[in-house]
Amino acid sequence: MSLLLLVLAVVLGPTPSAAAGGDWWTPAARPAPDVGIGVTGEPFTGTTAAGEVRGFVDAHNHLFGNEAFGGRLICGKVFSEAGVADALKDCPEHYPDGSLALFDYITHGGDGKHDPAGWPTFKDWPAYDSMTHQADYYAWVERAWRGGQRVLVNDLVTNGMICSVYPFKDRGCDEMTSIRLQAKTTYDLQAYVDRMYGGTGKGWFRIVTDSAQARAVIEQGKLAVVLGVETSEPFGCKQILDVPQCGKADIDKGLDELYALGVRSMFLCHKFDNALCGVRFDSGGLGTAINVGQFLSTGTFWQTEKCTGPQHDNPIGNAPSKAESDLPAGVTVPAYDSDAQCNKRGLTELGEYAVRGMMQRKMMLEIDHMGVKAVGQALDILESASYPGVISSHSWMDLDWTGRVYALGGFVAQYMHGSEGFVAEAARTKALRDRYGVGYGFGTDFNGIGDHPAPRGADAANKVTYPFRSADGGSLVDRQTSGERTFDINTDGAAHVGMVPDWIEDIRRVGGQDVVDDLLRGAESYLGTWGATERHQASVNLAAGRPASAGSSEWNPFTSYRPDRAVDGDGSTRWASDWSDDQWWQVDLGATRLVSRVTLDWERAYGRSYRIELSADGTDWSTAWSTTTGDGGLDTARFTATPARYVRVHGLARGTGWGYSLYEVGVHSA
């Protein structure tokens, strides 16, 4: 029995509804018995006076996490044709007292023992601090929708290593097989809800595959459900001893399959370094356990280096973990320097290929869980193409990157922290949201093996009083009742996804209306990012194949580093200068064009200080852009659109002891 897992990770026919009487939001028939909704009144429909949709965004949820990790790590189902008693029951090994609830033992604390009975008593679960019981039962999702939520991103999730070492499972561990199953089951849930409302397309749970569909669904007052993917080794792209186990063909095939399933956003790495990118570390004992898991999966531990900027990954620390006993004899987890907090592994060549593949398919890139080196490289690529499809969905991105995400047109959501912590973080980034005119989201991460807001207490200041009016003004929200148990945010915390409206009311009580207003603008901002991603057009590179010249070119008897190599469209060839400062490279566009953006893909020999200069005649030059802090990689220089025929890169100070060397230079209009 592996200790790694201790830390890591009769069909009841529908009956007529007593409330059925023509209200579009009330089903004509609902399974009975079932949990209560506890919300009355018509959901907000249509748009605001400004023509914008209105509603909350849960940008990170795992509806069908119970289907992942071998099928028995998270107990209970989102729905069941056999009714609530079948859906909301514990895993068989948790009976009679939870002694074999191995994952719950660590994540819930104590000895792991608990009352396994779900329906109808729910004595010990769901709970805000239990990571192994169903938190996304469909009627609880319905309550979140009725309370003002209008977008739900269902991230299809799994981890093959956790599955392989967990002793209780009822299926295989292939990650893509699990992703396919979860996608199918999401469509099954849509059909299940539709039947309650009289047929296909009539229910409130609507899977959408483009922003126009999502906007139409939200204007009807319904819930737009977007499919995403968060898995550790997508497309089989793991690395073993730093050797990729996939190729470009696997990435193309995998992206095409996911797109056909309806997936529109995804993570490229999660928890383990893979063949695409390096991860953002977990801290403490959990980090040690995940590092052990990485070694068992890949043969390599995390490797750190000193960070080159203010951004940094989470500190790993050197906390011990029982998972270390799973390591082979003689193998130990490395010690890490406290001043080296960045993952050495960034975005690999295959990772860059995957990012560009997502861009070609108009998909949105999730950058949480990428190490800062990988995030920086991914943002460089997106900025070079002015591509807005970037999302931080649950606070796992270094917060110093928030401005870059907003500048691209991306979307940011905060993890579902307790109301006081959530309000404090929302205040920290308020000025950026106001600057870019964007709303805010939250990522609940339910069924994602994470804790949720604890109760503030029955005697807490500014506690929630029931009933209360929903933030969108359309509904009256009372306490939620499931079987014999009634949930109260003050004493139960965010025990399940149905407590989202209560949690938002708690945020209003603690932090005021402004943060709730930003959350109500979340749906519009999310659709703004998605729509801009769909409309994005790759700009024409005005420099491609044009004549180029330079002040010097490095001589080599085996290859050429002549100036035209930087505009030949081949990312493996390059121009290189002599090994001295004050070097220049320039391109003739053939005619005067309006220029506003220049991209530079540096080889290791990069410019620390350089200028972008423009000229109409090749004689008189003006500086359009300059930097003294170049750091290599992929740079994007943006400036006011200016007519020019000639574009020059003028190197003033080198970043290395070599010269200046560019794989490709791109010149673009607006």
PDB file of C-alpha atoms in Angstrom, residues 6 36 51 68 70-71 79 245 273 275 285 296 313 316 324 363 398 435 456 484 505 509 527 554 604 617:
ATOM      1  CA  LEU A   6      -1.505   9.531   1.754  1.00  0.00           C
ATOM      2  CA  GLY A  36     -33.245  21.017  -2.086  1.00  0.00           C
ATOM      3  CA  GLY A  51     -25.670  45.384 -23.570  1.00  0.00           C
ATOM      4  CA  ALA A  68     -10.578  10.345 -12.451  1.00  0.00           C
ATOM      5  CA  GLY A  70      -9.091   5.222 -11.143  1.00  0.00           C
ATOM      6  CA  GLY A  71     -12.648   6.133 -10.158  1.00  0.00           C
ATOM      7  CA  PHE A  79     -25.855  12.519 -10.876  1.00  0.00           C
ATOM      8  CA  GLN A 245       7.855  10.393 -24.730  1.00  0.00           C
ATOM      9  CA  ASP A 273       7.472  18.400 -15.105  1.00  0.00           C
ATOM     10  CA  ALA A 275       7.860  17.000 -22.037  1.00  0.00           C
ATOM     11  CA  GLY A 285       5.458  18.199   2.898  1.00  0.00           C
ATOM     12  CA  LEU A 296       8.536   7.716  -9.685  1.00  0.00           C
ATOM     13  CA  ASP A 313       7.827  29.733  -7.994  1.00  0.00           C
ATOM     14  CA  ILE A 316       9.779  23.803  -2.200  1.00  0.00           C
ATOM     15  CA  GLU A 324       9.749   9.290   0.743  1.00  0.00           C
ATOM     16  CA  MET A 363      -7.890  27.629 -27.836  1.00  0.00           C
ATOM     17  CA  ASP A 398       2.897  34.324  -9.987  1.00  0.00           C
ATOM     18  CA  ARG A 435      -7.203  50.149 -15.680  1.00  0.00           C
ATOM     19  CA  ARG A 456     -16.291  32.064  10.034  1.00  0.00           C
ATOM     20  CA  GLU A 484     -31.751  15.623   6.831  1.00  0.00           C
ATOM     21  CA  GLU A 505     -22.907  37.094   0.127  1.00  0.00           C
ATOM     22  CA  ARG A 509     -20.658  41.394   4.024  1.00  0.00           C
ATOM     23  CA  LEU A 527     -16.554  36.017 -22.983  1.00  0.00           C
ATOM     24  CA  GLU A 554      30.191  36.023 -37.973  1.00  0.00           C
ATOM     25  CA  ARG A 604      21.696  32.599 -26.678  1.00  0.00           C
ATOM     26  CA  ASP A 617      14.855  56.141 -47.151  1.00  0.00           C
TER      27      ASP A 617
END
